[in-house]
């Protein structure tokens, strides 16, 4: 999961088998992850309504020779007999979490469709492409078929997701949400709304981390082994950085990365609660493996998505966990296959959830064949945030946060639009957003050496903004334009000097 980069497309032909899996493990996983009857009925009804879209697809379409991957043989057609979970795998083997270990995707497609009942719109509408990116294995999703806007590209039944709510009930006899919340409050006792939302998200992350550790410990005996083996091992985001790294990046990015690492360390302080679990669920060896805990946390941090709670009537659209306004009442889930979709500031799909907890990867515009499937991980106008959370920079987006970082952000500055998503520079035209000019002017008017009226003009400017008096705002801008422009130029020069120092 990284920002999409132009790469060779991949030729893969998948045909979903209708036969019953013959291996013991396949049968077991099918039983474990079969969906409830009402979900199946809902799913079947939905896909019956998709037949008009599917009828135009040519399933035997030939793609160029270079559209191949190293984990699907050319012209290979999968059937249930190909789904052998022990192929090239030793009994009891655990996935390697070494950064240089390859990601094993050989079992994932069959596992997802046969065991988890995850359904693509057509056999060629959702395919995976493996490549080396910056020297490390990367996986992305693409479509080899034309897809119409509004079509469901991939269907993930509720029972096929790893859900924080479900894990909470599974472990409730040993660890409760209240215990986790109390521990988090001991770590950071602040009770402001931001901390409350953070704690409400972290208990969900903690339960997902525990589930990953429990399934990892089982090795090949875990029905989730094919999924775990396909997950990344290498991360380049804030939690993975060392103090030395912070000396090599700009101050704003350093601040974000340090916050991400601090959050990971807070969650790792919850490890003591895992002692409440039976030894056969989580052994001392697994519990004491710090690298394993960090890997599981990184998986949850970079891949889990939240959804509105089934008990709420609000907007049930997918909300990424990096959203500043994260819905604290939503579930937190890992969605196999769907979590292989990369980020783009021009997404072509989004993830929706229905009242039963099923997830739908839905096309938000027409998608031509041989196109990467991309969704938005967060506001691309703040690339530093994407790097701190996910470990990549999106350089294609024209707008970028101006990196204006005053010592203290007041409520009045927030009223004027102080937020990384709104204080923007256009990298192609040099345009500056209105919010940048407003905040800079407010800072100028608050400088007693420059303005010298005890803040009277500053208060007048803020009041005009709140009341929507654009004429007064424009007049004050005109009067103080020279000072505002000089402040902007000084800020830009300061940022450039910092970058020069880092480059040296």
Short mmCIF file of C-alpha atoms in Angstrom, two decimals:
data_model
loop_
_atom_site.label_atom_id
_atom_site.label_comp_id
_atom_site.label_asym_id
_atom_site.label_seq_id
_atom_site.Cartn_x
_atom_site.Cartn_y
_atom_site.Cartn_z
CA UNK A 1 0.00 0.00 0.00
CA UNK A 2 1.71 3.10 -1.25
CA UNK A 3 0.99 5.98 -3.54
CA UNK A 4 0.39 4.62 -7.02
CA UNK A 5 3.30 4.99 -9.39
CA UNK A 6 3.08 4.21 -13.11
CA UNK A 7 4.24 0.63 -13.53
CA UNK A 8 3.84 -2.18 -15.97
CA UNK A 9 0.34 -3.49 -15.84
CA UNK A 10 -0.10 -7.10 -14.91
CA UNK A 11 -1.64 -9.91 -16.88
CA UNK A 12 -3.60 -12.19 -14.60
CA UNK A 13 -6.54 -14.42 -15.43
CA UNK A 14 -8.56 -15.54 -12.44
CA UNK A 15 -11.65 -17.68 -12.62
CA UNK A 16 -13.55 -18.06 -9.39
CA UNK A 17 -14.19 -21.72 -8.75
CA UNK A 18 -17.69 -22.91 -7.97
CA UNK A 19 -16.45 -26.26 -6.73
CA UNK A 20 -16.12 -27.03 -3.04
CA UNK A 21 -12.56 -26.86 -1.72
CA UNK A 22 -11.19 -30.36 -1.25
CA UNK A 23 -8.49 -29.71 1.32
CA UNK A 24 -9.15 -29.94 5.02
CA UNK A 25 -7.96 -26.41 5.70
CA UNK A 26 -10.10 -24.93 2.95
CA UNK A 27 -13.13 -26.71 4.33
CA UNK A 28 -12.34 -25.50 7.84
CA UNK A 29 -11.87 -21.89 6.79
CA UNK A 30 -15.03 -21.94 4.73
CA UNK A 31 -16.96 -23.07 7.79
CA UNK A 32 -15.28 -20.51 10.03
CA UNK A 33 -15.95 -17.58 7.73
CA UNK A 34 -19.33 -18.44 6.19
CA UNK A 35 -21.63 -15.43 6.32
CA UNK A 36 -25.01 -15.23 7.99
CA UNK A 37 -27.99 -16.16 5.83
CA UNK A 38 -29.39 -12.67 5.72
CA UNK A 39 -26.02 -11.38 4.52
CA UNK A 40 -25.91 -14.00 1.79
CA UNK A 41 -29.43 -13.07 0.67
CA UNK A 42 -28.50 -9.40 0.66
CA UNK A 43 -25.29 -10.18 -1.24
CA UNK A 44 -27.02 -12.35 -3.86
CA UNK A 45 -29.72 -9.77 -4.43
CA UNK A 46 -27.08 -7.09 -4.86
CA UNK A 47 -25.10 -9.03 -7.44
CA UNK A 48 -28.22 -9.94 -9.37
CA UNK A 49 -28.66 -6.20 -9.84
CA UNK A 50 -25.11 -5.96 -11.23
CA UNK A 51 -25.67 -8.30 -14.19
CA UNK A 52 -26.29 -5.45 -16.61
CA UNK A 53 -22.82 -4.10 -15.88
CA UNK A 54 -21.12 -7.48 -16.04
CA UNK A 55 -22.67 -8.53 -19.32
CA UNK A 56 -20.37 -6.22 -21.28
CA UNK A 57 -17.13 -7.79 -20.02
CA UNK A 58 -14.98 -10.09 -22.15
CA UNK A 59 -13.59 -12.59 -19.64
CA UNK A 60 -11.29 -14.13 -22.30
CA UNK A 61 -9.74 -10.81 -23.26
CA UNK A 62 -6.01 -11.14 -23.88
CA UNK A 63 -3.68 -8.63 -22.25
CA UNK A 64 -0.15 -7.71 -23.37
CA UNK A 65 2.67 -10.16 -22.69
CA UNK A 66 4.34 -7.86 -20.14
CA UNK A 67 1.20 -7.78 -18.00
CA UNK A 68 2.34 -10.77 -15.94
CA UNK A 69 3.23 -11.31 -12.32
CA UNK A 70 5.65 -13.65 -10.65
CA UNK A 71 2.93 -15.37 -8.63
CA UNK A 72 0.48 -16.23 -11.40
CA UNK A 73 1.56 -18.34 -14.34
CA UNK A 74 0.57 -17.03 -17.74
CA UNK A 75 -2.77 -18.44 -18.89
CA UNK A 76 -3.21 -20.08 -15.44
CA UNK A 77 -6.81 -20.86 -14.57
CA UNK A 78 -7.39 -21.59 -10.88
CA UNK A 79 -9.79 -24.21 -9.60
CA UNK A 80 -10.41 -25.47 -6.09
CA UNK A 81 -7.75 -28.17 -6.36
CA UNK A 82 -5.11 -25.42 -6.66
CA UNK A 83 -5.97 -24.16 -3.18
CA UNK A 84 -3.43 -26.06 -1.12
CA UNK A 85 -2.62 -24.05 2.03
CA UNK A 86 0.43 -26.21 2.74
CA UNK A 87 2.00 -25.74 -0.69
CA UNK A 88 5.71 -24.88 -0.18
CA UNK A 89 4.96 -24.27 3.50
CA UNK A 90 6.13 -26.30 6.45
CA UNK A 91 3.54 -27.37 9.06
CA UNK A 92 3.44 -24.90 11.94
CA UNK A 93 5.41 -22.33 9.96
CA UNK A 94 4.84 -18.69 10.91
CA UNK A 95 5.01 -15.76 8.48
CA UNK A 96 8.36 -13.99 8.61
CA UNK A 97 8.18 -10.36 9.71
CA UNK A 98 11.72 -9.55 8.60
CA UNK A 99 11.79 -6.35 6.52
CA UNK A 100 13.49 -8.14 3.63
CA UNK A 101 11.15 -11.15 3.60
CA UNK A 102 9.03 -11.53 0.47
CA UNK A 103 5.28 -11.17 0.74
CA UNK A 104 3.62 -14.48 -0.15
CA UNK A 105 0.58 -13.77 -2.30
CA UNK A 106 0.25 -17.24 -3.77
CA UNK A 107 -2.55 -18.33 -1.41
CA UNK A 108 -4.38 -15.03 -0.99
CA UNK A 109 -6.76 -14.90 -3.99
CA UNK A 110 -8.03 -18.46 -3.48
CA UNK A 111 -8.28 -17.92 0.28
CA UNK A 112 -10.23 -14.70 -0.16
CA UNK A 113 -12.75 -16.03 -2.64
CA UNK A 114 -13.11 -19.63 -1.44
CA UNK A 115 -12.71 -19.30 2.32
CA UNK A 116 -13.85 -15.71 2.96
CA UNK A 117 -16.49 -15.49 0.20
CA UNK A 118 -15.03 -12.16 -0.95
CA UNK A 119 -16.44 -11.52 -4.41
CA UNK A 120 -15.10 -9.32 -7.20
CA UNK A 121 -17.49 -7.82 -9.72
CA UNK A 122 -15.99 -10.13 -12.35
CA UNK A 123 -12.95 -12.44 -12.49
CA UNK A 124 -10.88 -9.66 -14.04
CA UNK A 125 -12.23 -6.63 -12.18
CA UNK A 126 -9.95 -6.92 -9.13
CA UNK A 127 -6.41 -8.23 -9.62
CA UNK A 128 -3.16 -7.87 -7.69
CA UNK A 129 0.19 -6.69 -9.01
CA UNK A 130 3.48 -7.34 -7.20
CA UNK A 131 6.56 -5.23 -7.79
CA UNK A 132 9.73 -3.94 -6.16
CA UNK A 133 9.34 -0.35 -4.99
CA UNK A 134 12.39 1.39 -3.53
CA UNK A 135 13.95 -2.04 -3.13
CA UNK A 136 11.07 -3.51 -1.11
CA UNK A 137 8.10 -5.65 -2.19
CA UNK A 138 4.92 -3.70 -2.88
CA UNK A 139 1.46 -4.90 -3.89
CA UNK A 140 -1.26 -2.93 -5.62
CA UNK A 141 -4.70 -3.62 -7.07
CA UNK A 142 -5.92 -2.92 -10.57
CA UNK A 143 -8.72 -3.86 -12.91
CA UNK A 144 -8.35 -5.62 -16.25
CA UNK A 145 -11.98 -4.84 -17.18
CA UNK A 146 -13.91 -1.68 -17.84
CA UNK A 147 -15.92 -0.73 -14.75
CA UNK A 148 -18.85 1.66 -14.72
CA UNK A 149 -19.29 4.32 -12.04
CA UNK A 150 -21.47 3.04 -9.21
CA UNK A 151 -20.45 -0.60 -9.69
CA UNK A 152 -19.24 -2.66 -6.74
CA UNK A 153 -15.72 -3.70 -7.67
CA UNK A 154 -15.26 -5.93 -4.61
CA UNK A 155 -17.66 -7.26 -1.97
CA UNK A 156 -16.28 -8.12 1.50
CA UNK A 157 -18.86 -9.85 3.76
CA UNK A 158 -18.97 -8.67 7.36
CA UNK A 159 -17.85 -12.09 8.61
CA UNK A 160 -14.78 -11.94 6.37
CA UNK A 161 -13.33 -8.84 8.02
CA UNK A 162 -11.24 -8.68 11.17
CA UNK A 163 -13.45 -6.48 13.32
CA UNK A 164 -12.48 -4.74 16.57
CA UNK A 165 -16.07 -5.11 17.78
CA UNK A 166 -16.08 -8.85 17.09
CA UNK A 167 -12.69 -9.33 18.77
CA UNK A 168 -13.92 -7.33 21.76
CA UNK A 169 -16.68 -9.88 22.32
CA UNK A 170 -14.34 -12.80 21.61
CA UNK A 171 -11.93 -11.70 24.36
CA UNK A 172 -14.46 -10.17 26.76
CA UNK A 173 -14.02 -12.91 29.37
CA UNK A 174 -10.34 -11.97 29.69
CA UNK A 175 -9.92 -8.33 28.62
CA UNK A 176 -12.63 -5.66 28.58
CA UNK A 177 -12.84 -2.30 26.87
CA UNK A 178 -13.09 -0.67 30.29
CA UNK A 179 -9.75 -2.20 31.34
CA UNK A 180 -8.08 -0.90 28.19
CA UNK A 181 -9.63 2.55 28.59
CA UNK A 182 -8.53 2.74 32.24
CA UNK A 183 -4.98 1.78 31.29
CA UNK A 184 -4.92 4.40 28.55
CA UNK A 185 -6.17 6.99 31.03
CA UNK A 186 -3.30 6.06 33.38
CA UNK A 187 -0.87 6.64 30.51
CA UNK A 188 -2.40 9.99 29.53
CA UNK A 189 -5.01 11.35 31.92
CA UNK A 190 -6.05 14.32 29.79
CA UNK A 191 -9.80 14.33 29.18
CA UNK A 192 -10.21 16.82 26.33
CA UNK A 193 -12.23 15.75 23.25
CA UNK A 194 -9.11 14.99 21.23
CA UNK A 195 -7.78 12.58 23.85
CA UNK A 196 -11.19 10.99 24.26
CA UNK A 197 -11.39 10.26 20.54
CA UNK A 198 -7.82 9.00 20.57
CA UNK A 199 -8.49 6.55 23.43
CA UNK A 200 -11.67 5.37 21.75
CA UNK A 201 -9.69 4.59 18.61
CA UNK A 202 -6.76 3.01 20.46
CA UNK A 203 -8.78 0.35 22.28
CA UNK A 204 -10.00 -0.84 18.88
CA UNK A 205 -6.47 -0.84 17.54
CA UNK A 206 -5.35 -2.82 20.60
CA UNK A 207 -7.92 -5.57 20.08
CA UNK A 208 -6.99 -5.86 16.41
CA UNK A 209 -3.31 -6.08 17.36
CA UNK A 210 -4.10 -8.86 19.85
CA UNK A 211 -6.02 -10.78 17.18
CA UNK A 212 -3.13 -10.53 14.72
CA UNK A 213 -0.73 -11.80 17.38
CA UNK A 214 -3.01 -14.70 18.29
CA UNK A 215 -3.39 -15.76 14.67
CA UNK A 216 0.32 -15.28 13.99
CA UNK A 217 1.15 -17.61 16.87
CA UNK A 218 -0.89 -20.40 15.26
CA UNK A 219 1.21 -20.29 12.09
CA UNK A 220 -0.22 -22.47 9.35
CA UNK A 221 -2.87 -23.72 11.78
CA UNK A 222 -4.50 -20.29 11.61
CA UNK A 223 -7.24 -19.91 9.01
CA UNK A 224 -5.85 -16.40 8.48
CA UNK A 225 -2.36 -17.61 7.54
CA UNK A 226 -2.70 -16.75 3.80
CA UNK A 227 -3.73 -13.20 4.73
CA UNK A 228 -0.95 -12.73 7.29
CA UNK A 229 1.65 -14.04 4.83
CA UNK A 230 0.57 -11.44 2.25
CA UNK A 231 0.96 -8.43 4.55
CA UNK A 232 3.91 -6.01 4.34
CA UNK A 233 6.94 -6.22 6.60
CA UNK A 234 8.68 -2.96 5.73
CA UNK A 235 7.38 0.44 6.86
CA UNK A 236 8.81 3.92 6.33
CA UNK A 237 6.34 6.01 8.33
CA UNK A 238 6.66 7.95 11.58
CA UNK A 239 6.52 5.00 14.02
CA UNK A 240 9.32 3.25 12.11
CA UNK A 241 11.70 6.22 12.32
CA UNK A 242 14.54 6.64 14.80
CA UNK A 243 15.69 9.86 16.50
CA UNK A 244 18.39 10.14 13.83
CA UNK A 245 15.70 10.27 11.14
CA UNK A 246 14.12 13.28 12.81
CA UNK A 247 17.34 15.23 12.18
CA UNK A 248 16.96 14.65 8.45
CA UNK A 249 13.42 15.94 7.88
CA UNK A 250 11.70 19.34 8.23
CA UNK A 251 10.38 20.43 11.62
CA UNK A 252 6.67 20.05 10.82
CA UNK A 253 7.17 16.52 9.52
CA UNK A 254 9.32 15.75 12.55
CA UNK A 255 6.50 16.83 14.85
CA UNK A 256 3.97 14.59 13.07
CA UNK A 257 6.31 11.59 13.01
CA UNK A 258 7.12 11.96 16.69
CA UNK A 259 3.40 12.05 17.52
CA UNK A 260 2.84 8.85 15.53
CA UNK A 261 5.71 7.11 17.31
CA UNK A 262 4.48 8.32 20.70
CA UNK A 263 1.03 6.87 19.97
CA UNK A 264 2.58 3.52 19.07
CA UNK A 265 4.58 3.53 22.30
CA UNK A 266 1.41 4.26 24.28
CA UNK A 267 -0.34 1.28 22.72
CA UNK A 268 2.67 -0.95 23.41
CA UNK A 269 2.32 -0.01 27.08
CA UNK A 270 -0.95 -1.97 27.04
CA UNK A 271 0.99 -5.23 26.59
CA UNK A 272 0.61 -6.02 30.28
CA UNK A 273 -3.12 -6.60 29.70
CA UNK A 274 -2.30 -9.43 27.30
CA UNK A 275 -1.19 -11.50 30.31
CA UNK A 276 -4.91 -12.03 31.00
CA UNK A 277 -5.21 -14.21 27.90
CA UNK A 278 -4.77 -17.98 28.13
CA UNK A 279 -1.26 -19.17 27.31
CA UNK A 280 -2.48 -21.21 24.36
CA UNK A 281 -3.93 -18.04 22.87
CA UNK A 282 -0.86 -15.89 23.45
CA UNK A 283 2.35 -17.49 24.69
CA UNK A 284 5.06 -15.76 26.71
CA UNK A 285 7.30 -15.92 23.64
CA UNK A 286 4.77 -14.11 21.46
CA UNK A 287 3.83 -11.68 24.21
CA UNK A 288 7.47 -10.76 24.75
CA UNK A 289 8.37 -10.24 21.08
CA UNK A 290 8.63 -6.44 20.76
CA UNK A 291 9.24 -6.54 16.99
CA UNK A 292 6.10 -8.63 16.52
CA UNK A 293 3.99 -6.14 18.49
CA UNK A 294 5.33 -3.26 16.39
CA UNK A 295 4.62 -5.14 13.16
CA UNK A 296 1.05 -5.91 14.22
CA UNK A 297 0.50 -2.28 15.23
CA UNK A 298 1.84 -1.04 11.90
CA UNK A 299 -0.54 -3.34 10.05
CA UNK A 300 -3.50 -1.94 11.98
CA UNK A 301 -2.32 1.67 11.73
CA UNK A 302 -1.76 1.65 7.98
CA UNK A 303 -4.51 -0.71 6.80
CA UNK A 304 -7.52 -0.60 9.13
CA UNK A 305 -10.56 1.51 8.24
CA UNK A 306 -13.43 2.66 10.38
CA UNK A 307 -17.10 2.45 9.54
CA UNK A 308 -20.25 3.79 11.14
CA UNK A 309 -21.63 1.55 13.85
CA UNK A 310 -24.53 -0.66 12.70
CA UNK A 311 -26.54 0.80 15.57
CA UNK A 312 -26.27 4.37 14.32
CA UNK A 313 -28.31 6.09 11.68
CA UNK A 314 -25.59 8.49 10.58
CA UNK A 315 -23.43 8.55 7.51
CA UNK A 316 -22.03 5.04 7.08
CA UNK A 317 -19.41 5.89 4.52
CA UNK A 318 -15.86 4.74 5.13
CA UNK A 319 -13.68 7.03 7.19
CA UNK A 320 -9.93 6.42 7.28
CA UNK A 321 -8.31 6.18 10.68
CA UNK A 322 -6.12 9.17 9.80
CA UNK A 323 -9.14 11.49 9.57
CA UNK A 324 -8.96 14.25 12.18
CA UNK A 325 -12.71 13.91 12.71
CA UNK A 326 -12.65 10.13 13.13
CA UNK A 327 -16.06 8.75 13.95
CA UNK A 328 -15.56 7.52 17.50
CA UNK A 329 -18.68 5.33 17.34
CA UNK A 330 -17.53 3.30 14.32
CA UNK A 331 -16.03 -0.16 14.17
CA UNK A 332 -12.39 -0.60 13.13
CA UNK A 333 -11.72 -3.32 10.55
CA UNK A 334 -9.13 -4.99 8.42
CA UNK A 335 -10.61 -5.85 5.02
CA UNK A 336 -8.65 -8.57 3.17
CA UNK A 337 -7.98 -7.77 -0.49
CA UNK A 338 -9.62 -4.35 -0.15
CA UNK A 339 -6.62 -3.25 1.90
CA UNK A 340 -4.39 -3.77 -1.14
CA UNK A 341 -5.84 -0.67 -2.81
CA UNK A 342 -3.33 2.16 -3.04
CA UNK A 343 -3.78 5.89 -2.46
CA UNK A 344 -4.30 8.63 -5.00
CA UNK A 345 -5.44 12.24 -4.83
CA UNK A 346 -7.66 11.31 -7.78
CA UNK A 347 -9.33 8.16 -6.39
CA UNK A 348 -11.54 5.98 -8.55
CA UNK A 349 -13.06 3.85 -5.75
CA UNK A 350 -14.28 4.26 -2.18
CA UNK A 351 -15.24 1.82 0.57
CA UNK A 352 -18.84 1.79 1.76
CA UNK A 353 -20.55 -0.21 4.50
CA UNK A 354 -24.15 -1.35 4.76
CA UNK A 355 -26.32 -1.90 7.83
CA UNK A 356 -25.15 -5.54 8.10
CA UNK A 357 -21.47 -4.59 8.25
CA UNK A 358 -20.68 -5.74 4.71
CA UNK A 359 -18.09 -3.65 2.87
CA UNK A 360 -18.25 -2.61 -0.78
CA UNK A 361 -15.41 -1.24 -2.86
CA UNK A 362 -17.45 0.97 -5.16
CA UNK A 363 -16.34 2.79 -8.30
CA UNK A 364 -16.92 6.53 -8.00
CA UNK A 365 -16.28 7.10 -11.71
CA UNK A 366 -15.88 5.05 -14.87
CA UNK A 367 -12.63 3.05 -14.73
CA UNK A 368 -11.09 1.80 -17.99
CA UNK A 369 -9.42 -1.60 -18.18
CA UNK A 370 -5.81 -1.95 -17.04
CA UNK A 371 -6.13 0.92 -14.55
CA UNK A 372 -4.88 0.87 -10.95
CA UNK A 373 -7.61 0.93 -8.31
CA UNK A 374 -6.99 3.80 -5.91
CA UNK A 375 -8.80 5.40 -3.02
CA UNK A 376 -8.02 8.35 -0.77
CA UNK A 377 -6.16 7.72 2.50
CA UNK A 378 -6.58 11.34 3.61
CA UNK A 379 -6.30 14.93 2.43
CA UNK A 380 -3.46 14.92 -0.14
CA UNK A 381 -2.87 18.65 0.37
CA UNK A 382 -0.96 17.71 3.53
CA UNK A 383 1.73 15.35 2.18
CA UNK A 384 3.64 15.46 5.48
CA UNK A 385 0.71 13.77 7.18
CA UNK A 386 0.60 11.00 4.58
CA UNK A 387 4.32 10.39 5.08
CA UNK A 388 4.05 10.36 8.88
CA UNK A 389 1.09 7.95 8.88
CA UNK A 390 1.62 5.78 5.81
CA UNK A 391 5.24 6.29 4.78
CA UNK A 392 4.91 7.83 1.32
CA UNK A 393 4.85 11.29 -0.26
CA UNK A 394 2.39 12.14 -2.99
CA UNK A 395 4.21 14.62 -5.16
CA UNK A 396 1.58 14.96 -7.89
CA UNK A 397 -1.02 16.96 -5.98
CA UNK A 398 -0.84 20.66 -6.92
CA UNK A 399 -1.64 22.02 -3.45
CA UNK A 400 0.48 21.66 -0.33
CA UNK A 401 0.33 22.80 3.30
CA UNK A 402 2.35 26.01 3.62
CA UNK A 403 4.06 24.82 6.85
CA UNK A 404 3.05 27.94 8.78
CA UNK A 405 3.65 26.95 12.41
CA UNK A 406 3.04 29.75 14.94
CA UNK A 407 4.06 29.15 18.52
CA UNK A 408 0.46 29.18 19.74
CA UNK A 409 -2.69 28.59 17.70
CA UNK A 410 -5.63 30.54 19.13
CA UNK A 411 -9.35 29.95 18.62
CA UNK A 412 -9.45 33.12 16.53
CA UNK A 413 -6.82 31.69 14.17
CA UNK A 414 -8.86 28.50 13.83
CA UNK A 415 -11.88 30.67 12.98
CA UNK A 416 -9.81 32.26 10.21
CA UNK A 417 -9.00 28.84 8.77
CA UNK A 418 -5.85 27.68 10.50
CA UNK A 419 -5.65 24.00 9.53
CA UNK A 420 -3.10 22.07 7.44
CA UNK A 421 -5.87 21.19 4.99
CA UNK A 422 -6.66 24.88 4.34
CA UNK A 423 -3.35 26.77 4.62
CA UNK A 424 -2.24 25.89 1.11
CA UNK A 425 0.25 26.86 -1.58
CA UNK A 426 -0.36 25.92 -5.22
CA UNK A 427 2.90 24.30 -6.32
CA UNK A 428 2.19 24.86 -10.00
CA UNK A 429 0.95 28.47 -10.09
CA UNK A 430 2.29 29.90 -6.85
CA UNK A 431 -1.20 30.87 -5.69
CA UNK A 432 -1.77 31.23 -1.96
CA UNK A 433 -5.05 30.26 -0.32
CA UNK A 434 -7.20 32.94 1.31
CA UNK A 435 -6.74 31.29 4.70
CA UNK A 436 -2.96 31.81 4.52
CA UNK A 437 -3.41 35.53 3.90
CA UNK A 438 -5.97 35.80 6.71
CA UNK A 439 -3.83 34.02 9.31
CA UNK A 440 -0.68 35.92 8.33
CA UNK A 441 -2.52 39.25 8.59
CA UNK A 442 -3.92 38.27 11.97
CA UNK A 443 -0.36 37.56 13.18
CA UNK A 444 0.87 40.88 11.78
CA UNK A 445 -1.93 42.79 13.52
CA UNK A 446 -1.07 41.07 16.78
CA UNK A 447 2.54 42.31 16.66
CA UNK A 448 2.60 45.37 18.88
CA UNK A 449 5.84 46.64 17.32
CA UNK A 450 4.22 46.59 13.90
CA UNK A 451 0.63 47.59 14.61
CA UNK A 452 0.87 49.32 17.98
CA UNK A 453 -2.84 49.70 18.73
CA UNK A 454 -3.18 47.18 21.52
CA UNK A 455 -4.79 44.60 19.21
CA UNK A 456 -7.78 46.76 18.26
CA UNK A 457 -7.35 46.24 14.50
CA UNK A 458 -6.70 42.55 15.06
CA UNK A 459 -9.99 42.18 16.93
CA UNK A 460 -11.79 44.23 14.24
CA UNK A 461 -10.41 41.94 11.52
CA UNK A 462 -11.49 38.79 13.35
CA UNK A 463 -14.95 40.20 14.04
CA UNK A 464 -15.38 41.14 10.36
CA UNK A 465 -14.46 37.58 9.36
CA UNK A 466 -16.89 35.97 11.81
CA UNK A 467 -19.71 38.33 10.79
CA UNK A 468 -19.01 37.85 7.08
CA UNK A 469 -18.19 41.53 6.54
CA UNK A 470 -16.03 41.06 3.46
CA UNK A 471 -15.77 44.77 2.75
CA UNK A 472 -14.08 45.54 6.08
CA UNK A 473 -11.83 42.49 5.73
CA UNK A 474 -10.73 43.58 2.26
CA UNK A 475 -10.04 47.10 3.47
CA UNK A 476 -7.79 45.89 6.30
CA UNK A 477 -6.01 43.55 3.90
CA UNK A 478 -5.29 46.45 1.53
CA UNK A 479 -3.97 48.66 4.33
CA UNK A 480 -1.60 46.03 5.67
CA UNK A 481 -0.73 44.21 2.44
CA UNK A 482 2.93 45.27 2.40
CA UNK A 483 3.47 43.92 5.92
CA UNK A 484 1.56 40.70 5.20
CA UNK A 485 3.55 40.09 2.01
CA UNK A 486 6.84 40.67 3.86
CA UNK A 487 5.78 38.18 6.55
CA UNK A 488 4.92 35.60 3.88
CA UNK A 489 8.26 36.10 2.12
CA UNK A 490 10.09 35.73 5.43
CA UNK A 491 8.24 32.48 6.14
CA UNK A 492 9.10 31.05 2.71
CA UNK A 493 12.76 32.01 3.13
CA UNK A 494 12.84 30.34 6.53
CA UNK A 495 11.45 27.10 5.12
CA UNK A 496 13.98 27.18 2.26
CA UNK A 497 16.85 27.77 4.67
CA UNK A 498 15.74 24.78 6.74
CA UNK A 499 15.64 22.58 3.64
CA UNK A 500 19.12 23.75 2.61
CA UNK A 501 20.50 22.83 6.03
CA UNK A 502 18.88 19.39 5.82
CA UNK A 503 20.25 18.85 2.32
CA UNK A 504 23.76 19.60 3.53
#
